[in-house]
Short mmCIF file of C-alpha atoms and ligand atoms in Angstrom, two decimals:
data_model
loop_
_atom_site.label_atom_id
_atom_site.label_comp_id
_atom_site.label_asym_id
_atom_site.label_seq_id
_atom_site.Cartn_x
_atom_site.Cartn_y
_atom_site.Cartn_z
CA UNK S 1439 -19.32 -6.27 -29.39
CA UNK S 1440 -17.75 -4.85 -32.52
CA UNK S 1441 -14.25 -5.82 -33.48
CA UNK S 1442 -12.18 -3.39 -35.53
CA UNK S 1443 -8.50 -3.32 -36.19
CA UNK S 1444 -8.16 0.33 -35.27
CA UNK S 1445 -7.29 2.00 -32.04
CA UNK S 1446 -7.81 5.60 -31.08
CA UNK S 1447 -7.11 6.84 -34.59
CA UNK S 1448 -10.43 5.34 -35.60
CA UNK S 1449 -12.26 7.12 -32.81
CA UNK S 1450 -10.97 10.63 -33.42
CA UNK S 1451 -10.80 13.27 -30.69
CA UNK S 1452 -11.56 11.68 -27.36
CA UNK S 1453 -11.10 12.09 -23.65
CA UNK S 1454 -10.03 9.82 -20.86
CA UNK S 1455 -12.02 9.80 -17.62
CA UNK S 1456 -10.36 8.54 -14.46
CA UNK S 1457 -12.95 7.71 -11.82
CA UNK S 1458 -11.59 7.88 -8.29
CA UNK S 1459 -8.76 10.30 -7.48
CA UNK S 1460 -6.89 8.43 -4.75
CA UNK S 1461 -3.39 7.01 -4.59
CA UNK S 1462 -3.91 5.19 -7.90
CA UNK S 1463 -6.36 7.44 -9.76
CA UNK S 1464 -4.61 10.78 -9.37
CA UNK S 1465 -1.14 9.63 -10.47
CA UNK S 1466 -2.78 7.75 -13.36
CA UNK S 1467 -4.80 10.79 -14.43
CA UNK S 1468 -1.95 13.28 -14.40
CA UNK S 1469 0.36 10.63 -15.84
CA UNK S 1470 -1.85 10.21 -18.91
CA UNK S 1471 -2.27 13.94 -19.24
CA UNK S 1472 1.54 14.32 -19.19
CA UNK S 1473 1.68 11.81 -22.01
CA UNK S 1474 -0.44 14.23 -24.01
CA UNK S 1475 -3.97 12.89 -23.49
CA UNK S 1476 -7.00 14.93 -22.47
CA UNK S 1477 -8.01 13.69 -19.04
CA UNK S 1478 -10.94 14.36 -16.73
CA UNK S 1479 -10.42 13.14 -13.19
CA UNK S 1480 -13.64 12.58 -11.27
CA UNK S 1481 -14.30 11.87 -7.63
CA UNK S 1482 -17.51 12.16 -5.63
CA UNK S 1483 -15.60 13.81 -2.79
CA UNK S 1484 -16.11 17.49 -3.68
CA UNK S 1485 -13.64 18.72 -1.03
CA UNK S 1486 -10.93 16.50 -2.50
CA UNK S 1487 -11.73 17.73 -6.01
CA UNK S 1488 -11.52 21.36 -4.86
CA UNK S 1489 -8.05 20.72 -3.44
CA UNK S 1490 -6.93 19.08 -6.67
CA UNK S 1491 -8.32 21.94 -8.74
CA UNK S 1492 -6.27 24.29 -6.59
CA UNK S 1493 -3.16 22.25 -7.42
CA UNK S 1494 -2.91 20.52 -4.05
CA UNK S 1495 -2.49 16.77 -3.73
CA UNK S 1496 -4.70 15.44 -0.91
CA UNK S 1497 -2.03 12.98 0.25
CA UNK S 1498 1.76 12.83 0.24
CA UNK S 1499 3.24 11.38 -2.93
CA UNK S 1500 6.68 12.65 -3.98
CA UNK S 1501 6.63 14.53 -7.29
CA UNK S 1502 2.87 14.42 -7.74
CA UNK S 1503 2.32 18.08 -6.80
CA UNK S 1504 4.58 19.25 -9.61
CA UNK S 1505 3.04 16.95 -12.14
CA UNK S 1506 -0.49 17.94 -11.14
CA UNK S 1507 0.29 21.62 -11.47
CA UNK S 1508 1.88 21.14 -14.85
CA UNK S 1509 -1.13 19.14 -16.03
CA UNK S 1510 -3.56 21.77 -14.75
CA UNK S 1511 -1.40 24.52 -16.27
CA UNK S 1512 -1.36 23.06 -19.76
CA UNK S 1513 -5.13 22.52 -19.64
CA UNK S 1514 -5.04 18.81 -20.44
CA UNK S 1515 -6.26 17.80 -17.00
CA UNK S 1516 -9.40 18.87 -15.22
CA UNK S 1517 -11.00 17.58 -12.04
CA UNK S 1518 -14.69 17.34 -11.29
CA UNK S 1519 -17.01 15.89 -8.69
CA UNK S 1520 -19.61 15.30 -11.43
CA UNK S 1521 -18.82 11.68 -12.10
CA UNK S 1522 -21.61 11.25 -14.64
CA UNK S 1523 -20.40 14.23 -16.66
CA UNK S 1524 -16.90 12.80 -16.77
CA UNK S 1525 -18.24 9.47 -18.00
CA UNK S 1526 -20.39 11.10 -20.68
CA UNK S 1527 -17.51 13.26 -21.90
CA UNK S 1528 -15.03 10.38 -22.18
CA UNK S 1529 -14.35 7.51 -24.53
CA UNK S 1530 -11.93 5.67 -22.29
CA UNK S 1531 -13.04 5.31 -18.69
CA UNK S 1532 -10.57 4.09 -16.06
CA UNK S 1533 -12.10 2.71 -12.87
CA UNK S 1534 -9.84 3.60 -9.96
CA UNK S 1535 -12.28 3.40 -7.06
CA UNK S 1536 -11.47 1.59 -3.83
CA UNK S 1537 -11.85 -2.14 -3.34
CA UNK S 1538 -11.70 -2.49 0.44
CA UNK S 1539 -12.17 -5.82 2.14
CA UNK S 1540 -15.29 -7.32 3.61
CA UNK S 1541 -15.31 -8.91 7.03
CA UNK S 1542 -14.93 -12.37 5.51
CA UNK S 1543 -11.74 -11.27 3.69
CA UNK S 1544 -13.33 -11.08 0.24
CA UNK S 1545 -12.99 -7.90 -1.79
CA UNK S 1546 -15.85 -5.47 -1.27
CA UNK S 1547 -16.81 -4.61 -4.83
CA UNK S 1548 -19.72 -2.32 -4.01
CA UNK S 1549 -17.93 0.80 -5.31
CA UNK S 1550 -17.02 -1.03 -8.53
CA UNK S 1551 -20.59 -2.22 -8.95
CA UNK S 1552 -22.01 1.27 -8.35
CA UNK S 1553 -19.65 2.81 -10.88
CA UNK S 1554 -20.53 0.12 -13.43
CA UNK S 1555 -24.22 1.00 -13.03
CA UNK S 1556 -23.46 4.67 -13.46
CA UNK S 1557 -21.42 3.98 -16.58
CA UNK S 1558 -24.25 1.85 -17.93
CA UNK S 1559 -26.75 4.65 -17.48
CA UNK S 1560 -24.47 7.18 -19.13
CA UNK S 1561 -23.40 5.16 -22.12
CA UNK S 1562 -23.84 7.85 -24.74
CA UNK S 1563 -21.55 6.30 -27.37
CA UNK S 1564 -18.76 3.74 -27.57
CA UNK S 1565 -16.72 3.48 -24.37
CA UNK S 1566 -13.78 1.41 -23.33
CA UNK S 1567 -14.16 0.74 -19.62
CA UNK S 1568 -10.86 -0.17 -17.99
CA UNK S 1569 -10.43 -1.72 -14.56
CA UNK S 1570 -7.37 -0.33 -12.83
CA UNK S 1571 -8.46 -1.02 -9.27
CA UNK S 1572 -7.22 -4.38 -8.00
CA UNK S 1573 -10.11 -6.81 -8.30
CA UNK S 1574 -10.58 -10.57 -8.10
CA UNK S 1575 -10.49 -12.47 -11.37
CA UNK S 1576 -13.84 -12.43 -13.20
CA UNK S 1577 -14.86 -9.02 -11.88
CA UNK S 1578 -14.69 -7.66 -15.45
CA UNK S 1579 -17.40 -10.10 -16.46
CA UNK S 1580 -19.64 -8.65 -13.77
CA UNK S 1581 -18.80 -5.11 -14.83
CA UNK S 1582 -19.70 -6.01 -18.39
CA UNK S 1583 -22.99 -7.60 -17.37
CA UNK S 1584 -23.87 -4.66 -15.12
CA UNK S 1585 -23.13 -2.01 -17.75
CA UNK S 1586 -25.16 -3.95 -20.27
CA UNK S 1587 -28.10 -4.32 -17.90
CA UNK S 1588 -28.25 -0.69 -16.92
CA UNK S 1589 -27.23 0.92 -20.16
CA UNK S 1590 -30.65 1.03 -21.78
CA UNK S 1591 -32.44 2.67 -18.90
CA UNK S 1592 -34.17 5.75 -20.11
CA UNK S 1593 -32.94 9.01 -18.67
CA UNK S 1594 -36.10 9.56 -16.63
CA UNK S 1595 -35.77 6.13 -15.02
CA UNK S 1596 -32.17 6.81 -14.18
CA UNK S 1597 -33.09 9.78 -12.02
CA UNK S 1598 -31.97 13.32 -12.54
CA UNK S 1599 -28.35 12.69 -11.77
CA UNK S 1600 -28.24 9.41 -13.66
CA UNK S 1601 -26.54 7.83 -10.71
CA UNK S 1602 -27.65 4.31 -11.35
CA UNK S 1603 -30.44 3.87 -8.84
CA UNK S 1604 -33.23 3.06 -11.29
CA UNK S 1605 -34.37 -0.38 -12.40
CA UNK S 1606 -32.33 -2.57 -14.76
CA UNK S 1607 -32.85 -2.29 -18.49
CA UNK S 1608 -34.69 -4.63 -20.82
CA UNK S 1609 -33.44 -6.39 -23.96
CA UNK S 1610 -32.59 -3.13 -25.74
CA UNK S 1611 -29.49 -3.04 -23.53
CA UNK S 1612 -28.02 -5.64 -25.84
CA UNK S 1613 -27.19 -2.94 -28.39
CA UNK S 1614 -24.88 -1.15 -25.97
CA UNK S 1615 -21.48 -0.57 -27.52
CA UNK S 1616 -18.62 -0.84 -25.09
CA UNK S 1617 -15.66 -2.98 -24.11
CA UNK S 1618 -14.40 -3.86 -20.66
CA UNK S 1619 -10.67 -4.33 -20.23
CA UNK S 1620 -8.24 -4.83 -17.39
CA UNK S 1621 -5.10 -2.75 -17.11
CA UNK S 1622 -3.90 -3.39 -13.56
CA UNK S 1623 -1.76 -0.84 -11.80
CA UNK S 1624 1.55 -1.70 -10.20
CA UNK S 1625 2.13 1.70 -8.61
CA UNK S 1626 3.88 1.71 -5.26
CA UNK S 1627 2.98 4.52 -2.93
CA UNK S 1628 5.95 6.83 -2.64
CA UNK S 1629 7.16 5.86 -6.13
CA UNK S 1630 3.95 6.25 -8.09
CA UNK S 1631 5.26 8.76 -10.62
CA UNK S 1632 8.36 6.75 -11.39
CA UNK S 1633 6.26 3.58 -11.62
CA UNK S 1634 3.79 5.26 -14.01
CA UNK S 1635 6.43 6.51 -16.44
CA UNK S 1636 8.83 3.59 -16.14
CA UNK S 1637 6.74 0.54 -15.38
CA UNK S 1638 8.50 -2.86 -15.43
CA UNK S 1639 5.63 -3.98 -17.61
CA UNK S 1640 2.26 -2.84 -18.83
CA UNK S 1641 -0.42 -5.51 -18.58
CA UNK S 1642 -3.31 -5.24 -20.97
CA UNK S 1643 -6.19 -7.65 -20.61
CA UNK S 1644 -8.83 -7.34 -23.28
CA UNK S 1645 -11.13 -9.67 -25.09
CA UNK S 1646 -11.60 -7.55 -28.24
CA UNK S 1647 -9.08 -6.33 -30.77
CA UNK S 1648 -10.54 -2.83 -30.53
CA UNK S 1649 -9.93 -2.61 -26.78
CA UNK S 1650 -6.40 -4.00 -27.12
CA UNK S 1651 -5.59 -1.49 -29.87
CA UNK S 1652 -6.85 1.47 -27.86
CA UNK S 1653 -4.91 0.50 -24.76
CA UNK S 1654 -1.75 -0.06 -26.78
CA UNK S 1655 -2.20 3.41 -28.28
CA UNK S 1656 -2.69 4.99 -24.87
CA UNK S 1657 0.66 3.72 -23.66
CA UNK S 1658 2.61 4.10 -26.88
CA UNK S 1659 4.59 7.03 -25.43
CA UNK S 1660 6.17 4.82 -22.76
CA UNK S 1661 7.86 2.15 -24.87
CA UNK S 1662 7.82 -0.45 -22.08
CA UNK S 1663 7.35 -4.23 -22.23
CA UNK S 1664 3.71 -5.19 -22.67
CA UNK S 1665 1.91 -8.34 -21.65
CA UNK S 1666 -1.30 -8.62 -23.62
CA UNK S 1667 -3.78 -11.22 -22.41
CA UNK S 1668 -7.45 -11.89 -21.95
CA UNK S 1669 -9.22 -9.89 -19.25
CA UNK S 1670 -9.38 -12.56 -16.55
CA UNK S 1671 -5.70 -13.42 -16.90
CA UNK S 1672 -4.76 -9.75 -16.50
CA UNK S 1673 -6.86 -9.51 -13.36
CA UNK S 1674 -5.09 -12.52 -11.93
CA UNK S 1675 -1.62 -11.20 -12.82
CA UNK S 1676 -2.18 -8.29 -10.47
CA UNK S 1677 -3.41 -10.35 -7.55
CA UNK S 1678 -0.71 -12.94 -8.08
CA UNK S 1679 2.00 -10.24 -8.20
CA UNK S 1680 0.94 -8.78 -4.86
CA UNK S 1681 0.57 -12.24 -3.33
CA UNK S 1682 4.02 -13.25 -4.56
CA UNK S 1683 5.69 -10.14 -3.14
CA UNK S 1684 3.89 -10.69 0.17
CA UNK S 1685 5.12 -14.29 0.13
CA UNK S 1686 8.70 -13.13 -0.35
CA UNK S 1687 8.38 -10.83 2.66
CA UNK S 1688 6.86 -13.50 4.90
CA UNK S 1689 9.50 -15.95 3.75
CA UNK S 1690 12.36 -13.69 4.78
CA UNK S 1691 10.56 -12.87 8.02
CA UNK S 1692 10.36 -16.58 8.79
CA UNK S 1693 14.09 -16.83 8.06
CA UNK S 1694 14.63 -13.84 10.40
CA UNK S 1695 12.97 -15.74 13.22
CA UNK S 1696 15.26 -18.69 12.57
CA UNK S 1697 18.22 -16.28 12.57
CA UNK S 1698 17.18 -15.01 15.99
CA UNK S 1699 17.13 -18.54 17.30
CA UNK S 1700 20.42 -19.73 15.87
CA UNK S 1701 22.34 -16.45 16.04
CA UNK S 1702 22.58 -15.58 12.35
CA UNK S 1703 22.06 -12.28 10.56
CA UNK S 1704 19.06 -12.18 8.23
CA UNK S 1705 20.35 -9.16 6.31
CA UNK S 1706 23.37 -11.20 5.23
CA UNK S 1707 21.18 -14.20 4.47
CA UNK S 1708 19.05 -11.92 2.26
CA UNK S 1709 22.16 -10.63 0.55
CA UNK S 1710 23.30 -14.16 -0.13
CA UNK S 1711 19.88 -15.09 -1.48
CA UNK S 1712 19.28 -11.95 -3.49
CA UNK S 1713 22.46 -12.13 -5.54
CA UNK S 1714 20.97 -15.15 -7.23
CA UNK S 1715 19.16 -13.52 -10.18
CA UNK S 1716 16.46 -16.17 -9.91
CA UNK S 1717 15.61 -14.75 -6.49
CA UNK S 1718 16.59 -11.01 -6.71
CA UNK S 1719 17.27 -8.80 -3.69
CA UNK S 1720 13.96 -6.93 -3.84
CA UNK S 1721 11.40 -7.47 -1.10
CA UNK S 1722 13.75 -9.41 1.12
CA UNK S 1723 13.84 -6.87 3.96
CA UNK S 1724 12.83 -8.60 7.14
CA UNK S 1725 11.06 -6.68 9.86
CA UNK S 1726 7.67 -5.99 11.36
CA UNK S 1727 5.87 -7.12 8.21
CA UNK S 1728 3.87 -5.73 5.35
CA UNK S 1729 1.03 -3.27 5.76
CA UNK S 1730 -0.73 -0.71 3.61
CA UNK S 1731 -3.94 -0.69 1.67
CA UNK S 1732 -2.86 -3.36 -0.83
CA UNK S 1733 -0.89 -6.40 0.33
CA UNK S 1734 -2.92 -7.45 3.37
CA UNK S 1735 -6.30 -7.12 1.68
CA UNK S 1736 -5.23 -8.42 -1.73
CA UNK S 1737 -3.68 -11.49 -0.13
CA UNK S 1738 -6.91 -12.23 1.74
CA UNK S 1739 -9.03 -11.58 -1.33
CA UNK S 1740 -6.97 -14.01 -3.44
CA UNK S 1741 -7.07 -16.63 -0.70
CA UNK S 1742 -10.82 -16.16 -0.42
CA UNK S 1743 -11.27 -16.58 -4.17
CA UNK S 1744 -9.05 -19.68 -4.18
CA UNK S 1745 -10.97 -21.24 -1.29
CA UNK S 1746 -14.26 -20.51 -2.99
CA UNK S 1747 -12.98 -22.39 -6.02
CA UNK S 1748 -11.71 -25.29 -3.90
CA UNK S 1749 -8.06 -24.51 -4.63
CA UNK S 1750 -5.49 -25.29 -1.91
CA UNK S 1751 -4.24 -21.84 -0.87
CA UNK S 1752 -2.71 -22.82 2.47
CA UNK S 1753 0.50 -21.16 1.25
CA UNK S 1754 -1.27 -17.79 1.18
CA UNK S 1755 -2.80 -18.38 4.60
CA UNK S 1756 0.66 -19.14 6.00
CA UNK S 1757 1.98 -15.92 4.47
CA UNK S 1758 -0.80 -14.02 6.21
CA UNK S 1759 -0.25 -15.83 9.51
CA UNK S 1760 3.49 -15.14 9.53
CA UNK S 1761 2.81 -11.49 8.77
CA UNK S 1762 0.24 -11.14 11.54
CA UNK S 1763 2.72 -12.54 14.07
CA UNK S 1764 5.42 -9.98 13.23
CA UNK S 1765 3.94 -7.40 15.56
CA UNK S 1766 3.81 -9.82 18.50
CA UNK S 1767 7.40 -10.92 17.89
CA UNK S 1768 8.47 -7.28 17.82
CA UNK S 1769 6.50 -6.46 20.97
CA UNK S 1770 8.23 -9.33 22.76
CA UNK S 1771 11.54 -7.70 21.91
CA UNK S 1772 10.28 -4.46 23.42
CA UNK S 1773 9.06 -6.24 26.56
CA UNK S 1774 12.35 -8.07 26.73
CA UNK S 1775 14.14 -4.78 26.71
CA UNK S 1776 12.07 -2.68 29.11
CA UNK S 1777 10.75 -5.58 31.24
CA UNK S 1778 7.60 -3.94 32.65
CA UNK S 1779 6.02 -1.77 29.95
CA UNK S 1780 3.66 0.13 32.22
CA UNK S 1781 4.94 3.61 33.00
CA UNK S 1782 7.90 3.33 30.61
CA UNK S 1783 8.67 6.13 28.19
CA UNK S 1784 8.82 4.56 24.75
CA UNK S 1785 9.85 6.57 21.71
CA UNK S 1786 8.60 5.58 18.26
CA UNK S 1787 10.23 6.70 15.02
CA UNK S 1788 8.01 6.17 11.97
CA UNK S 1789 4.27 5.61 11.78
CA UNK S 1790 3.55 5.28 8.03
CA UNK S 1791 3.24 1.73 6.65
CA UNK S 1792 6.41 2.44 4.70
CA UNK S 1793 8.57 5.49 3.89
CA UNK S 1794 7.61 8.27 1.46
CA UNK S 1795 3.93 8.16 2.20
CA UNK S 1796 1.62 9.60 4.84
CA UNK S 1797 -0.54 6.48 4.61
CA UNK S 1798 -1.05 4.54 7.84
CA UNK S 1799 -3.66 2.07 6.60
CA UNK S 1800 -2.87 -1.37 8.05
CA UNK S 1801 0.49 -0.01 9.20
CA UNK S 1802 2.17 -2.32 11.74
CA UNK S 1803 2.75 0.81 13.85
CA UNK S 1804 -0.96 1.01 14.67
CA UNK S 1805 -1.03 -2.37 16.40
CA UNK S 1806 2.25 -1.65 18.16
CA UNK S 1807 1.04 1.72 19.45
CA UNK S 1808 -2.26 0.21 20.51
CA UNK S 1809 -0.61 -2.67 22.42
CA UNK S 1810 1.96 -0.49 24.19
CA UNK S 1811 -0.68 2.08 25.06
CA UNK S 1812 -2.88 -0.62 26.59
CA UNK S 1813 0.08 -1.91 28.56
CA UNK S 1814 0.51 1.56 30.06
CA UNK S 1815 3.53 2.93 28.19
CA UNK S 1816 4.11 6.64 27.80
CA UNK S 1817 4.46 6.99 24.05
CA UNK S 1818 6.42 9.66 22.21
CA UNK S 1819 5.83 9.54 18.47
CA UNK S 1820 7.33 10.99 15.32
CA UNK S 1821 6.85 10.61 11.58
CA UNK S 1822 7.84 13.13 8.90
CA UNK S 1823 4.44 12.94 7.18
CA UNK S 1824 2.03 10.57 8.87
CA UNK S 1825 1.44 12.32 12.20
CA UNK S 1826 -1.83 14.02 11.16
CA UNK S 1827 -3.31 10.68 10.12
CA UNK S 1828 -2.04 9.00 13.29
CA UNK S 1829 -3.47 11.78 15.48
CA UNK S 1830 -6.92 11.05 14.10
CA UNK S 1831 -6.65 7.47 15.42
CA UNK S 1832 -4.57 8.09 18.54
CA UNK S 1833 -5.26 11.64 19.71
CA UNK S 1834 -2.62 13.23 21.94
CA UNK S 1835 -3.15 12.31 25.60
CA UNK S 1836 -1.29 14.15 28.34
CA UNK S 1837 1.49 11.95 29.66
CA UNK S 1838 0.45 8.98 27.51
CA UNK S 1839 0.64 9.91 23.81
CA UNK S 1840 2.83 12.80 22.71
CA UNK S 1841 3.57 13.75 19.10
CA UNK S 1842 7.05 15.21 18.76
CA UNK S 1843 8.51 17.70 16.33
CA UNK S 1844 11.74 15.78 15.86
CA UNK S 1845 13.32 12.38 16.50
CA UNK S 1846 15.44 13.99 19.20
CA UNK S 1847 12.30 15.10 21.01
CA UNK S 1848 11.10 11.50 20.82
CA UNK S 1849 14.31 10.32 22.47
CA UNK S 1850 14.15 12.78 25.35
CA UNK S 1851 13.85 10.73 28.55
CA UNK S 1852 12.88 7.57 26.65
CA UNK S 1853 13.64 4.12 28.02
CA UNK S 1854 13.42 2.46 24.62
CA UNK S 1855 13.48 3.77 21.06
CA UNK S 1856 11.58 1.82 18.40
CA UNK S 1857 12.17 2.24 14.67
CA UNK S 1858 9.03 1.31 12.74
CA UNK S 1859 9.39 3.07 9.37
CA UNK S 1860 12.70 3.38 7.56
CA UNK S 1861 12.46 7.04 6.52
CA UNK S 1862 15.58 8.25 4.75
CA UNK S 1863 15.82 11.27 7.03
CA UNK S 1864 16.36 8.94 10.01
CA UNK S 1865 19.49 7.70 8.29
CA UNK S 1866 21.37 10.85 9.25
CA UNK S 1867 20.40 10.90 12.90
CA UNK S 1868 23.18 11.63 15.38
CA UNK S 1869 23.08 8.43 17.41
CA UNK S 1870 25.31 9.86 20.14
CA UNK S 1871 22.90 12.75 20.64
CA UNK S 1872 19.95 10.38 20.72
CA UNK S 1873 21.68 8.23 23.32
CA UNK S 1874 22.48 11.22 25.50
CA UNK S 1875 18.85 12.29 25.48
CA UNK S 1876 17.52 8.92 26.54
CA UNK S 1877 17.22 7.57 30.06
CA UNK S 1878 17.97 4.09 28.82
CA UNK S 1879 19.58 3.82 25.39
CA UNK S 1880 17.84 0.73 24.04
CA UNK S 1881 17.21 0.64 20.30
CA UNK S 1882 14.69 -1.84 18.91
CA UNK S 1883 14.85 -1.74 15.16
CA UNK S 1884 11.71 -3.08 13.48
CA UNK S 1885 13.10 -2.59 9.97
CA UNK S 1886 16.76 -3.58 10.40
CA UNK S 1887 17.49 -0.02 9.43
CA UNK S 1888 20.46 0.83 11.63
CA UNK S 1889 23.85 -0.84 11.48
CA UNK S 1890 24.05 -2.79 14.77
CA UNK S 1891 27.75 -2.12 15.21
CA UNK S 1892 27.27 1.61 14.80
CA UNK S 1893 24.41 1.62 17.28
CA UNK S 1894 26.49 -0.35 19.76
CA UNK S 1895 29.45 1.97 19.29
CA UNK S 1896 27.12 4.86 20.11
CA UNK S 1897 26.28 3.11 23.38
CA UNK S 1898 22.96 1.54 22.51
CA UNK S 1899 21.80 -1.94 23.24
CA UNK S 1900 20.48 -2.97 19.84
CA UNK S 1901 17.81 -5.47 18.88
CA UNK S 1902 16.88 -6.00 15.25
CA UNK S 1903 14.65 -8.53 13.56
CA UNK S 1904 16.80 -11.61 12.98
CA UNK S 1905 20.19 -10.03 13.48
CA UNK S 1906 22.44 -12.34 15.37
CA UNK S 1907 21.11 -11.22 18.70
CA UNK S 1908 19.75 -14.25 20.43
CA UNK S 1909 22.55 -14.86 22.87
CA UNK S 1910 21.96 -17.80 25.20
CA UNK S 1911 21.42 -15.37 28.06
CA UNK S 1912 18.75 -13.41 26.17
CA UNK S 1913 17.00 -16.63 25.18
CA UNK S 1914 17.09 -17.83 28.73
CA UNK S 1915 15.47 -14.60 29.86
CA UNK S 1916 12.87 -14.80 27.13
CA UNK S 1917 12.04 -18.40 27.98
CA UNK S 1918 11.89 -17.83 31.71
CA UNK S 1919 8.44 -17.67 33.26
CA UNK S 1920 9.95 -15.98 36.33
CA UNK S 1921 10.11 -12.21 36.66
CA UNK S 1922 13.27 -11.03 35.00
CA UNK S 1923 16.03 -9.35 36.96
CA UNK S 1924 16.39 -5.66 36.28
CA UNK S 1925 19.87 -6.04 34.85
CA UNK S 1926 21.41 -2.88 33.42
CA UNK S 1927 20.98 -4.11 29.86
CA UNK S 1928 21.17 -0.56 28.51
CA UNK S 1929 24.91 -0.46 28.96
CA UNK S 1930 25.02 -2.24 25.64
CA UNK S 1931 27.62 -4.63 27.06
CA UNK S 1932 25.66 -7.65 28.16
CA UNK S 1933 23.64 -8.57 25.18
CA UNK S 1934 21.29 -7.38 22.55
CA UNK S 1935 18.01 -8.68 23.73
CA UNK S 1936 16.70 -10.11 20.55
CA UNK S 1937 15.11 -13.14 22.16
C1 UGA H 239 2.14 -2.60 -3.48
C2 UGA H 239 2.88 -3.18 -4.70
O1 UGA H 239 4.27 -3.14 -4.46
C3 UGA H 239 2.54 -2.40 -5.96
O2 UGA H 239 3.17 -3.00 -7.08
C4 UGA H 239 1.02 -2.42 -6.16
O3 UGA H 239 0.65 -1.66 -7.29
C5 UGA H 239 0.36 -1.83 -4.93
O4 UGA H 239 0.74 -2.59 -3.76
C6 UGA H 239 -1.14 -1.93 -5.12
O5 UGA H 239 -1.65 -3.04 -5.22
O6 UGA H 239 -1.78 -0.88 -5.31
P1 UGA H 239 2.51 -0.52 -1.86
O7 UGA H 239 1.37 -1.06 -1.06
O8 UGA H 239 2.54 0.92 -2.18
O9 UGA H 239 2.62 -1.29 -3.27
O10 UGA H 239 3.84 -0.82 -1.03
P2 UGA H 239 5.11 -1.77 -1.13
O11 UGA H 239 6.28 -0.96 -1.44
O12 UGA H 239 4.86 -2.94 -1.98
O13 UGA H 239 5.23 -2.25 0.39
C7 UGA H 239 4.18 -2.96 1.02
C8 UGA H 239 4.54 -3.32 2.43
O14 UGA H 239 5.56 -4.31 2.46
C9 UGA H 239 5.08 -2.16 3.28
O15 UGA H 239 4.52 -2.20 4.56
C10 UGA H 239 6.57 -2.41 3.35
O16 UGA H 239 7.17 -1.89 4.51
C11 UGA H 239 6.59 -3.93 3.35
N1 UGA H 239 7.86 -4.50 2.87
C12 UGA H 239 8.25 -4.28 1.58
C13 UGA H 239 8.63 -5.27 3.72
O17 UGA H 239 8.28 -5.49 4.90
N2 UGA H 239 9.80 -5.82 3.25
C14 UGA H 239 10.22 -5.62 1.97
O18 UGA H 239 11.29 -6.16 1.60
C15 UGA H 239 9.43 -4.84 1.12
#
């Protein structure tokens, strides 16, 4: 591939294509357009594209609506379902398609591979192809090989839509002029806009000076620290970052379990840890564990890659194991509170995998709902944004699954109230009113969201995750194999059943 010392100035007028308009692609596309670049966002899902064209964001992401409408309004952003047209019109092509996981835990790269073939078949001039999707190290090499192989297919072999289903190209593919780079995203759902415009760092992985120069140019408006590496190193930075953050969460969750046993408060332990700048307070919130589309699958994909290469990744497997057990530990607290689950009215506040998103993928709430439903509970659910997604998985069922308009509706007649997502709007709940609405005011806080003393003052029995609750009595109950006495634990006087 050619090496030049020039970036976009050498290329002249150009467009950016962003392929895949999901949680990463859409913020990236409108982000670049807000920085002044011409952007075409492409997605095969025509219904999604129609929504975006109409200025509607297909998922909940604070601030994205406004930004999208401004980008559409100034004409620097357009959306299309014609992926091949977007590729042909662009010089810089960002790949933002999904990388779900296969059954064996490895990343499923079929969407990446398909898009690489399509790019290859539509290589009508120099293109910089940039991986933004999270992929295992060395994926860029495969993208490069695939584009090269398919780039010299003649139009008639590529099929009318040039969608990459024809046969691979011959030696003439060697003349293809393109670079493949990695520019991993670190966007957090719910904070994607802020993360785009004020990233802690921008990672650029490129093996040619030309690709590096173009990517530097693209981000010049942001003035943020840049880490410039080779492609494979950049790919690994992303996976390692997610694995490290997951490790921090599992670590503090392990400490929370110890706190429950010895009667300490994990939130204070986290405070004491986090003030050490070498540790930092971020990602030390103990609770029901990490979910979402990224951490669980990225952790497994990195572990899979490490095992394939014969690297000892037992640390990552332990992180995963600890996380998987969070739900069971939480459910034990629920069982400890209500005793027999069957027939009990259980209220659930929060369904999304974290606040400020309507995303429920791999949300701990799903396993908790499923388990309690199987055990015969009568569930009353609320989430400010994620109820439509939850309804698709757990449709309303008379007397068994009820979606409620407000947290107070959830509390009505409930015998336990579970907090699963720490939405800001739950912060201002009137605890006294909640208590009055409940049959049994037991609060089981999966995110250590409420202040235990406040909850107790309001008349709740409170159980958090690692919050000084494991009184000897509660532990005795938890350890006992005998049926537990139906003590009036809801008076909030005896104990907080954290056991
Ligand atoms: C994560 C990373 O934070 C982003 O940097 C990355 O770009 C993104 O994955 C991705 O790979 O696309 P995200 O999945 O949106 O972002 O959510 P996080 O805010 O990281 O939270 C992940 C999970 O960890 C949530 O379920 C959250 O509740 C949980 N969590 C987080 C804790 O249990 N404790 C904490 O202290 C922090």
